[in-house]
Short mmCIF file of C-alpha atoms in Angstrom, two decimals:
data_model
loop_
_atom_site.label_atom_id
_atom_site.label_comp_id
_atom_site.label_asym_id
_atom_site.label_seq_id
_atom_site.Cartn_x
_atom_site.Cartn_y
_atom_site.Cartn_z
CA MET A 1 17.10 17.84 -3.76
CA SER A 2 14.53 20.47 -4.75
CA PRO A 3 12.83 19.83 -8.09
CA GLU A 4 13.04 22.28 -10.95
CA THR A 5 10.19 24.74 -11.21
CA ALA A 6 8.14 26.31 -13.96
CA ARG A 7 5.64 29.12 -14.10
CA LEU A 8 2.11 27.75 -13.74
CA GLY A 9 1.14 29.57 -16.94
CA GLU A 10 3.80 27.62 -18.85
CA VAL A 11 2.24 24.24 -18.07
CA ALA A 12 -1.46 25.06 -17.63
CA SER A 13 -4.07 27.59 -18.76
CA PHE A 14 -6.80 29.46 -16.92
CA ILE A 15 -10.04 29.50 -18.94
CA ARG A 16 -12.78 31.96 -18.02
CA GLY A 17 -16.41 30.84 -17.85
CA ILE A 18 -19.43 31.95 -19.85
CA THR A 19 -21.72 34.87 -19.06
CA PHE A 20 -25.50 34.62 -18.90
CA LYS A 21 -28.48 35.95 -16.95
CA PRO A 22 -30.52 33.99 -14.36
CA GLY A 23 -33.45 33.93 -16.78
CA ASP A 24 -31.30 32.06 -19.31
CA VAL A 25 -31.11 28.93 -17.13
CA ALA A 26 -32.94 26.04 -18.84
CA PRO A 27 -34.27 22.70 -17.53
CA ARG A 28 -31.73 19.90 -17.75
CA GLY A 29 -32.27 17.59 -20.70
CA VAL A 30 -33.77 20.20 -23.02
CA ASP A 31 -32.55 19.79 -26.60
CA GLY A 32 -29.59 22.03 -27.30
CA SER A 33 -28.75 22.58 -23.63
CA VAL A 34 -25.54 21.72 -21.78
CA TRP A 35 -24.74 21.50 -18.08
CA CYS A 36 -23.44 24.69 -16.49
CA LEU A 37 -21.42 24.34 -13.29
CA ARG A 38 -21.02 27.18 -10.80
CA THR A 39 -19.47 28.01 -7.42
CA LYS A 40 -21.99 25.82 -5.55
CA ASN A 41 -20.62 22.77 -7.38
CA VAL A 42 -17.03 23.43 -6.25
CA GLN A 43 -16.68 21.29 -3.11
CA ALA A 44 -14.02 18.85 -1.83
CA GLU A 45 -15.37 16.65 -4.62
CA LEU A 46 -17.32 18.08 -7.55
CA ASP A 47 -20.94 18.30 -6.33
CA LEU A 48 -23.37 17.34 -9.11
CA SER A 49 -26.51 17.27 -6.94
CA ASP A 50 -27.71 20.66 -8.20
CA VAL A 51 -26.52 21.38 -11.75
CA TRP A 52 -27.97 24.09 -13.95
CA ALA A 53 -28.35 23.84 -17.72
CA ILE A 54 -27.89 26.54 -20.34
CA ASP A 55 -28.41 26.72 -24.10
CA ALA A 56 -25.25 25.66 -25.90
CA SER A 57 -25.26 28.94 -27.86
CA PHE A 58 -23.86 30.67 -24.76
CA VAL A 59 -20.63 28.70 -25.14
CA LYS A 60 -18.60 30.91 -27.45
CA ARG A 61 -15.34 28.94 -27.51
CA SER A 62 -14.76 25.18 -27.58
CA GLU A 63 -12.26 25.49 -24.71
CA GLN A 64 -15.19 26.55 -22.46
CA TYR A 65 -16.42 22.96 -22.44
CA LEU A 66 -15.06 21.11 -19.41
CA GLN A 67 -12.69 18.19 -19.95
CA ALA A 68 -11.99 15.28 -17.62
CA GLY A 69 -8.91 16.26 -15.63
CA ASP A 70 -9.69 19.99 -15.51
CA LEU A 71 -9.69 21.78 -12.16
CA LEU A 72 -12.79 23.89 -11.55
CA VAL A 73 -11.66 26.88 -9.47
CA SER A 74 -13.83 29.30 -7.50
CA SER A 75 -12.67 32.67 -8.84
CA ALA A 76 -15.33 35.09 -7.46
CA ASN A 77 -16.59 34.29 -3.99
CA SER A 78 -16.20 35.20 -0.32
CA TRP A 79 -12.50 35.57 0.52
CA ASN A 80 -12.15 32.29 2.41
CA LEU A 81 -13.47 30.32 -0.60
CA ILE A 82 -11.38 31.98 -3.31
CA GLY A 83 -9.15 29.48 -5.10
CA LYS A 84 -11.04 26.45 -3.79
CA CYS A 85 -10.97 23.80 -6.50
CA SER A 86 -12.57 20.52 -7.56
CA TRP A 87 -11.22 17.79 -9.80
CA VAL A 88 -13.45 17.31 -12.85
CA PRO A 89 -14.06 13.59 -13.57
CA GLU A 90 -15.53 12.16 -16.76
CA LEU A 91 -19.02 13.70 -16.94
CA GLU A 92 -22.13 12.09 -18.42
CA SER A 93 -23.06 15.25 -20.32
CA ASP A 94 -21.32 18.11 -22.11
CA ALA A 95 -20.69 20.79 -19.51
CA THR A 96 -19.56 24.38 -19.39
CA PHE A 97 -19.11 26.72 -16.40
CA GLY A 98 -20.29 30.15 -15.27
CA GLY A 99 -18.42 33.40 -14.85
CA PHE A 100 -17.73 33.03 -11.11
CA VAL A 101 -15.60 29.92 -11.70
CA THR A 102 -12.56 29.29 -13.88
CA ALA A 103 -11.13 26.11 -15.38
CA LEU A 104 -7.45 25.34 -14.86
CA ARG A 105 -6.38 22.98 -17.65
CA GLY A 106 -2.96 21.35 -17.50
CA ASN A 107 -0.91 20.54 -20.61
CA SER A 108 -0.69 16.78 -20.17
CA GLN A 109 2.62 16.65 -22.07
CA LEU A 110 4.22 18.82 -19.42
CA VAL A 111 2.31 18.19 -16.18
CA ASP A 112 0.35 15.26 -14.83
CA ARG A 113 -3.13 16.60 -14.13
CA ARG A 114 -3.56 14.74 -10.82
CA TYR A 115 -0.17 16.13 -9.74
CA LEU A 116 -1.37 19.60 -10.72
CA TYR A 117 -4.58 19.08 -8.72
CA HIS A 118 -2.71 18.01 -5.57
CA TRP A 119 -0.29 20.93 -5.87
CA PHE A 120 -2.98 23.58 -6.52
CA SER A 121 -5.31 22.26 -3.78
CA SER A 122 -2.52 22.05 -1.18
CA SER A 123 -2.97 24.36 1.81
CA ARG A 124 0.20 26.27 1.01
CA THR A 125 -0.79 27.01 -2.60
CA GLN A 126 -4.35 27.83 -1.55
CA ALA A 127 -3.08 30.37 0.99
CA VAL A 128 -0.90 32.05 -1.65
CA VAL A 129 -3.78 32.10 -4.16
CA ARG A 130 -6.10 33.71 -1.58
CA SER A 131 -3.45 36.35 -0.87
CA PHE A 132 -3.60 37.31 -4.56
CA SER A 133 -7.36 37.99 -4.47
CA ARG A 134 -8.80 41.45 -4.97
CA GLN A 135 -11.59 42.41 -2.56
CA THR A 136 -14.63 44.33 -3.83
CA THR A 137 -17.15 44.92 -1.00
CA ASN A 138 -18.19 41.36 0.06
CA ILE A 139 -16.77 39.54 -2.96
CA ALA A 140 -13.15 38.61 -3.64
CA ASN A 141 -11.85 37.98 -7.16
CA LEU A 142 -9.00 35.67 -8.08
CA ASP A 143 -6.07 37.42 -9.76
CA LEU A 144 -5.47 34.98 -12.61
CA ARG A 145 -2.49 36.90 -13.95
CA ARG A 146 -0.60 36.60 -10.65
CA CYS A 147 -1.66 32.97 -10.28
CA ALA A 148 -0.20 32.17 -13.69
CA GLU A 149 3.16 33.48 -12.43
CA LEU A 150 3.23 31.03 -9.50
CA ALA A 151 6.22 28.68 -9.46
CA ILE A 152 5.15 25.03 -9.57
CA PRO A 153 7.72 22.30 -8.71
CA LEU A 154 8.13 20.23 -11.88
CA PRO A 155 9.99 16.93 -11.54
CA PRO A 156 10.00 14.54 -14.53
CA LEU A 157 6.53 13.44 -15.66
CA ALA A 158 7.01 9.86 -14.44
CA GLN A 159 7.85 11.14 -10.95
CA GLN A 160 4.83 13.48 -11.02
CA LYS A 161 2.60 10.46 -11.70
CA ARG A 162 4.24 8.53 -8.88
CA ILE A 163 3.71 11.43 -6.43
CA ALA A 164 0.07 11.76 -7.50
CA ALA A 165 -0.49 8.02 -6.97
CA VAL A 166 0.84 8.20 -3.38
CA LEU A 167 -1.30 11.22 -2.54
CA ASP A 168 -4.35 9.63 -4.21
CA ALA A 169 -3.94 6.50 -2.06
CA VAL A 170 -3.93 8.48 1.22
CA ASP A 171 -6.73 10.70 -0.05
CA ALA A 172 -8.87 7.62 -0.75
CA LEU A 173 -8.47 6.55 2.89
CA ARG A 174 -9.51 10.04 4.02
CA ALA A 175 -12.57 9.86 1.76
CA LYS A 176 -13.65 6.59 3.43
CA ARG A 177 -13.43 8.20 6.86
CA ARG A 178 -15.38 11.26 5.69
CA GLU A 179 -18.01 8.94 4.20
CA ALA A 180 -18.39 7.11 7.52
CA ILE A 181 -18.83 10.44 9.35
CA ALA A 182 -21.37 11.60 6.75
CA LEU A 183 -23.40 8.42 7.27
CA LEU A 184 -23.50 9.10 11.01
CA GLU A 185 -24.60 12.68 10.30
CA ASP A 186 -27.42 11.29 8.13
CA LEU A 187 -28.32 9.00 11.03
CA ALA A 188 -28.67 12.04 13.32
CA GLN A 189 -31.09 13.68 10.89
CA SER A 190 -33.03 10.40 10.59
CA ILE A 191 -33.36 10.24 14.39
CA PHE A 192 -34.68 13.82 14.36
CA LEU A 193 -37.33 12.98 11.74
CA ASP A 194 -38.30 9.71 13.50
CA MET A 195 -38.81 11.46 16.83
CA PHE A 196 -40.35 14.76 15.73
CA GLY A 197 -41.61 14.24 12.18
CA ASP A 198 -41.15 16.51 9.17
CA PRO A 199 -41.34 20.13 10.46
CA ALA A 200 -43.07 21.17 7.23
CA ARG A 201 -46.10 18.93 8.02
CA ASN A 202 -45.89 18.46 11.82
CA PRO A 203 -47.55 15.02 11.65
CA LEU A 204 -47.24 14.49 15.42
CA GLY A 205 -49.01 17.74 16.26
CA TRP A 206 -46.29 19.37 18.39
CA PRO A 207 -46.90 22.93 19.60
CA VAL A 208 -45.56 25.51 17.13
CA GLY A 209 -43.66 28.59 18.24
CA LYS A 210 -40.73 30.72 17.10
CA VAL A 211 -37.00 30.07 17.43
CA GLY A 212 -36.83 33.08 19.76
CA ASP A 213 -39.15 31.28 22.19
CA LEU A 214 -36.34 28.79 22.92
CA LEU A 215 -33.68 31.43 23.59
CA ILE A 216 -32.25 33.53 26.37
CA SER A 217 -30.39 35.70 23.85
CA ALA A 218 -29.30 36.04 20.23
CA ASN A 219 -26.16 38.16 19.90
CA TYR A 220 -23.93 39.19 17.01
CA GLY A 221 -20.23 38.39 17.22
CA SER A 222 -17.27 40.71 17.56
CA SER A 223 -16.34 43.03 14.70
CA ALA A 224 -12.78 43.41 16.02
CA LYS A 225 -10.10 42.29 13.57
CA ALA A 226 -8.70 38.93 14.68
CA ASP A 227 -5.06 38.07 14.05
CA MET A 228 -2.76 35.06 14.03
CA GLU A 229 -1.65 35.84 17.59
CA GLY A 230 -3.66 36.67 20.72
CA ASP A 231 -5.20 35.22 23.86
CA ILE A 232 -8.63 33.96 22.82
CA PRO A 233 -9.44 31.87 19.72
CA VAL A 234 -12.12 33.35 17.44
CA LEU A 235 -14.60 31.21 15.54
CA ARG A 236 -15.45 32.60 12.09
CA MET A 237 -17.95 31.52 9.46
CA ASN A 238 -15.55 29.00 7.91
CA ASN A 239 -15.31 27.25 11.32
CA VAL A 240 -19.01 26.38 11.12
CA THR A 241 -19.22 23.58 8.56
CA ALA A 242 -22.05 22.92 6.12
CA SER A 243 -22.66 19.58 7.91
CA GLY A 244 -23.31 21.31 11.25
CA GLU A 245 -19.94 20.83 12.96
CA ILE A 246 -17.49 23.22 14.62
CA ASP A 247 -14.10 22.96 12.88
CA MET A 248 -11.37 24.13 15.27
CA ARG A 249 -8.73 24.41 12.56
CA ASP A 250 -7.62 27.69 10.97
CA LEU A 251 -8.33 29.82 14.02
CA LYS A 252 -7.48 33.47 14.55
CA TYR A 253 -7.16 35.24 17.91
CA LEU A 254 -8.07 38.39 19.84
CA PRO A 255 -6.44 39.90 22.94
CA LYS A 256 -8.55 39.19 26.02
CA GLU A 257 -9.17 42.90 26.71
CA GLN A 258 -11.13 43.10 23.42
CA VAL A 259 -13.48 40.22 24.28
CA SER A 260 -16.44 40.94 26.57
CA GLU A 261 -18.81 38.21 27.78
CA LYS A 262 -21.30 38.86 24.97
CA TYR A 263 -18.61 37.80 22.48
CA LEU A 264 -17.79 34.51 24.25
CA VAL A 265 -19.11 31.06 23.34
CA ARG A 266 -19.58 28.36 25.94
CA ALA A 267 -20.56 24.69 25.70
CA GLY A 268 -24.18 24.40 24.58
CA ASP A 269 -24.32 27.63 22.58
CA VAL A 270 -25.51 27.34 18.97
CA LEU A 271 -23.68 29.40 16.34
CA PHE A 272 -25.66 30.55 13.32
CA ASN A 273 -23.95 31.82 10.15
CA ARG A 274 -25.92 34.93 9.17
CA THR A 275 -23.85 36.07 6.14
CA ASN A 276 -22.34 33.85 3.47
CA SER A 277 -22.90 32.71 -0.11
CA ALA A 278 -26.52 31.79 -0.93
CA GLU A 279 -25.64 28.07 -0.67
CA LEU A 280 -24.03 28.31 2.78
CA VAL A 281 -25.94 31.02 4.63
CA GLY A 282 -27.82 29.67 7.65
CA LYS A 283 -25.25 27.03 8.67
CA ALA A 284 -25.62 26.22 12.36
CA ALA A 285 -23.59 24.18 14.84
CA ILE A 286 -23.55 23.54 18.57
CA TYR A 287 -20.33 24.25 20.46
CA ARG A 288 -19.49 21.28 22.72
CA LEU A 289 -16.02 22.03 24.11
CA ALA A 290 -15.20 23.30 27.62
CA GLU A 291 -12.75 25.98 26.44
CA GLU A 292 -14.33 29.41 26.01
CA VAL A 293 -13.80 30.96 22.60
CA ALA A 294 -14.96 34.16 20.91
CA TYR A 295 -17.01 34.43 17.74
CA ALA A 296 -16.87 36.86 14.82
CA GLY A 297 -19.46 39.25 13.41
CA TYR A 298 -20.79 37.01 10.62
CA LEU A 299 -22.04 34.63 13.31
CA VAL A 300 -24.97 34.91 15.73
CA ARG A 301 -24.74 33.20 19.15
CA LEU A 302 -28.04 31.55 20.07
CA ARG A 303 -28.11 30.81 23.80
CA VAL A 304 -30.90 28.36 24.68
CA SER A 305 -33.01 28.63 27.82
CA GLU A 306 -33.13 25.86 30.46
CA GLU A 307 -36.65 24.94 29.29
CA ASN A 308 -35.22 23.74 25.97
CA ASN A 309 -32.25 21.79 24.64
CA PRO A 310 -29.57 23.19 22.30
CA GLU A 311 -29.09 19.85 20.53
CA TYR A 312 -32.71 20.02 19.42
CA LEU A 313 -32.38 23.60 18.15
CA ALA A 314 -29.16 22.84 16.22
CA ALA A 315 -30.70 19.76 14.60
CA PHE A 316 -33.80 21.74 13.62
CA LEU A 317 -31.75 24.53 12.02
CA ASN A 318 -29.78 21.92 10.05
CA SER A 319 -32.90 20.09 8.86
CA ARG A 320 -33.70 20.20 5.15
CA TYR A 321 -36.89 22.08 5.98
CA ALA A 322 -35.09 24.83 7.92
CA LYS A 323 -32.33 25.20 5.32
CA ARG A 324 -34.94 25.67 2.60
CA VAL A 325 -36.85 28.27 4.64
CA LEU A 326 -33.68 30.13 5.64
CA ARG A 327 -32.46 30.40 2.05
CA LEU A 328 -35.83 31.76 0.95
CA MET A 329 -35.71 34.19 3.88
CA SER A 330 -32.20 35.49 3.06
CA LYS A 331 -31.59 38.78 1.26
CA SER A 332 -28.81 39.15 -1.28
CA ILE A 333 -26.48 42.13 -0.83
CA VAL A 334 -23.62 42.45 -3.33
CA GLY A 335 -23.43 38.74 -3.98
CA MET A 336 -23.73 37.68 -0.33
CA ALA A 337 -26.87 36.31 1.35
CA ASN A 338 -27.87 37.75 4.73
CA ILE A 339 -30.25 36.72 7.53
CA ASN A 340 -30.31 38.93 10.60
CA ALA A 341 -30.78 37.83 14.21
CA LYS A 342 -34.35 39.14 14.37
CA GLU A 343 -35.33 37.12 11.30
CA VAL A 344 -33.94 33.83 12.57
CA GLN A 345 -35.66 34.37 15.93
CA GLY A 346 -38.96 34.84 14.11
CA MET A 347 -38.69 31.54 12.24
CA LYS A 348 -41.41 28.99 13.09
CA ILE A 349 -40.28 25.86 14.96
CA LEU A 350 -41.91 22.82 16.51
CA ILE A 351 -41.54 22.85 20.31
CA PRO A 352 -41.81 19.35 21.75
CA PRO A 353 -41.63 18.84 25.55
CA LEU A 354 -38.22 19.19 27.18
CA ALA A 355 -38.22 15.46 28.06
CA GLU A 356 -38.44 14.60 24.33
CA GLN A 357 -35.74 17.11 23.47
CA LYS A 358 -33.47 15.54 26.12
CA ARG A 359 -34.19 12.06 24.79
CA PHE A 360 -33.11 13.28 21.36
CA ALA A 361 -29.96 14.86 22.84
CA ALA A 362 -29.04 11.52 24.50
CA ALA A 363 -29.30 9.78 21.12
CA ILE A 364 -27.12 12.47 19.52
CA THR A 365 -24.52 11.97 22.26
CA GLN A 366 -24.26 8.33 21.19
CA VAL A 367 -23.92 9.34 17.53
CA GLU A 368 -21.18 11.83 18.43
CA ALA A 369 -19.34 9.13 20.38
CA ALA A 370 -19.49 6.87 17.32
CA LYS A 371 -17.95 9.65 15.21
CA GLU A 372 -14.93 10.13 17.48
CA PRO A 373 -12.73 7.21 16.27
CA HIS A 374 -13.44 8.19 12.65
CA ARG A 375 -12.53 11.82 13.39
CA ALA A 376 -9.34 10.76 15.15
CA HIS A 377 -8.28 8.55 12.26
CA LEU A 378 -9.21 11.29 9.77
CA ALA A 379 -7.04 13.76 11.69
CA THR A 380 -4.10 11.33 11.63
CA LEU A 381 -4.54 10.76 7.90
CA GLY A 382 -4.79 14.53 7.41
CA GLU A 383 -1.43 15.04 9.14
CA LEU A 384 0.11 12.28 7.04
CA PHE A 385 -1.33 13.76 3.84
CA THR A 386 -0.02 17.25 4.67
CA SER A 387 3.43 15.85 5.45
CA LEU A 388 3.50 13.90 2.19
CA GLN A 389 2.38 16.97 0.23
CA HIS A 390 5.16 19.07 1.77
CA ARG A 391 7.78 16.45 1.03
CA ALA A 392 6.44 15.83 -2.48
CA PHE A 393 6.51 19.49 -3.53
CA SER A 394 9.85 20.21 -1.86
CA GLY A 395 11.50 17.26 -3.62
CA THR A 396 12.21 15.17 -0.49
CA LEU A 397 9.55 12.46 -0.80
CA TRP A 398 12.01 9.90 -2.15
CA ASP A 399 15.04 10.86 -0.03
CA HIS A 400 14.95 7.48 1.73
CA GLU A 401 15.47 5.79 -1.65
CA ALA A 402 18.40 8.04 -2.47
CA LEU A 403 19.98 7.24 0.91
CA GLY A 404 19.48 3.55 0.24
CA GLU A 405 21.22 3.79 -3.12
CA ALA A 406 24.10 5.76 -1.58
CA ALA A 407 24.50 3.11 1.09
#
């Protein structure tokens, strides 16, 4: 039986963030300052590794202080990140939030806040929320008025808590798998530093060149509009993850007659994200699959020459040193950071002998093999989680209990 529904605005409120200028940011810990969270902090879990502070006088209303159990929602961002949300835990300091994010605060007498989080962060709700966004040049804005009209399934509060507990349990298992994969990714970076040293200091005295010296070509992707149907999958900027992986979910497609060879990716090509938010621009990942796919215009395909190894180039571009240099190199255009193909090719890079690059690639192959069982289990848990979400918000999660009682 489908649960009753309510308008989201009847059980929760959207609260807009504060406005301030970049020069108003203060060092954390200064008397009279409070934390100020922004779009960069909105990740799968709230990221507190880089938190700004602002004088408390900028907080004009008490509701603009975050509360434990709020959802922090990205409300002005690139289209694919609009509506993305983080659960706000108990914080160690008073905290507010900037104008590009919005707090969604549930009325705890009407809706369980963990239930609200799972419903709002579900793929179905996120897709609807994105469809409500208004595009202005490179930035999309969340339409809060339309979001407040969304229908949220609203079973009794006790059942909401029970649903949230089930989803939390599966989500905790997914978090453990993601943590294991993250540790292996850290291992890959550690291997890079052990073998080649910190690129900023070059302690081993490797020859220094430019990224372009390692390449056959550096080409921009297709500007053709991809769709949900077609012959050839198209990788877009959201398919290149911040951790340096290719995510083959959420693909769009092009007809084969629109895809020439210069728009195809093959195994060993490195994809570089040239346009994104300031925090994500410069993401890079190596494509390892046999299937040829296309790539979109916000990506640059870096094809490595036989005298060098693509695993080495991808690891270098994902090093802390390279990320720092790339972000300093980027130019901001209407809220989006940009690095063109010529600029990335001109970036300085250590060039160790091919034998050393291959030795590094062999070590990475072992790391990738160690990731596979974790990825497989994470995918299985993801399918289970999605199925449970669908059943929970369609009112069928407990049908087996109802059948048992009828029997």
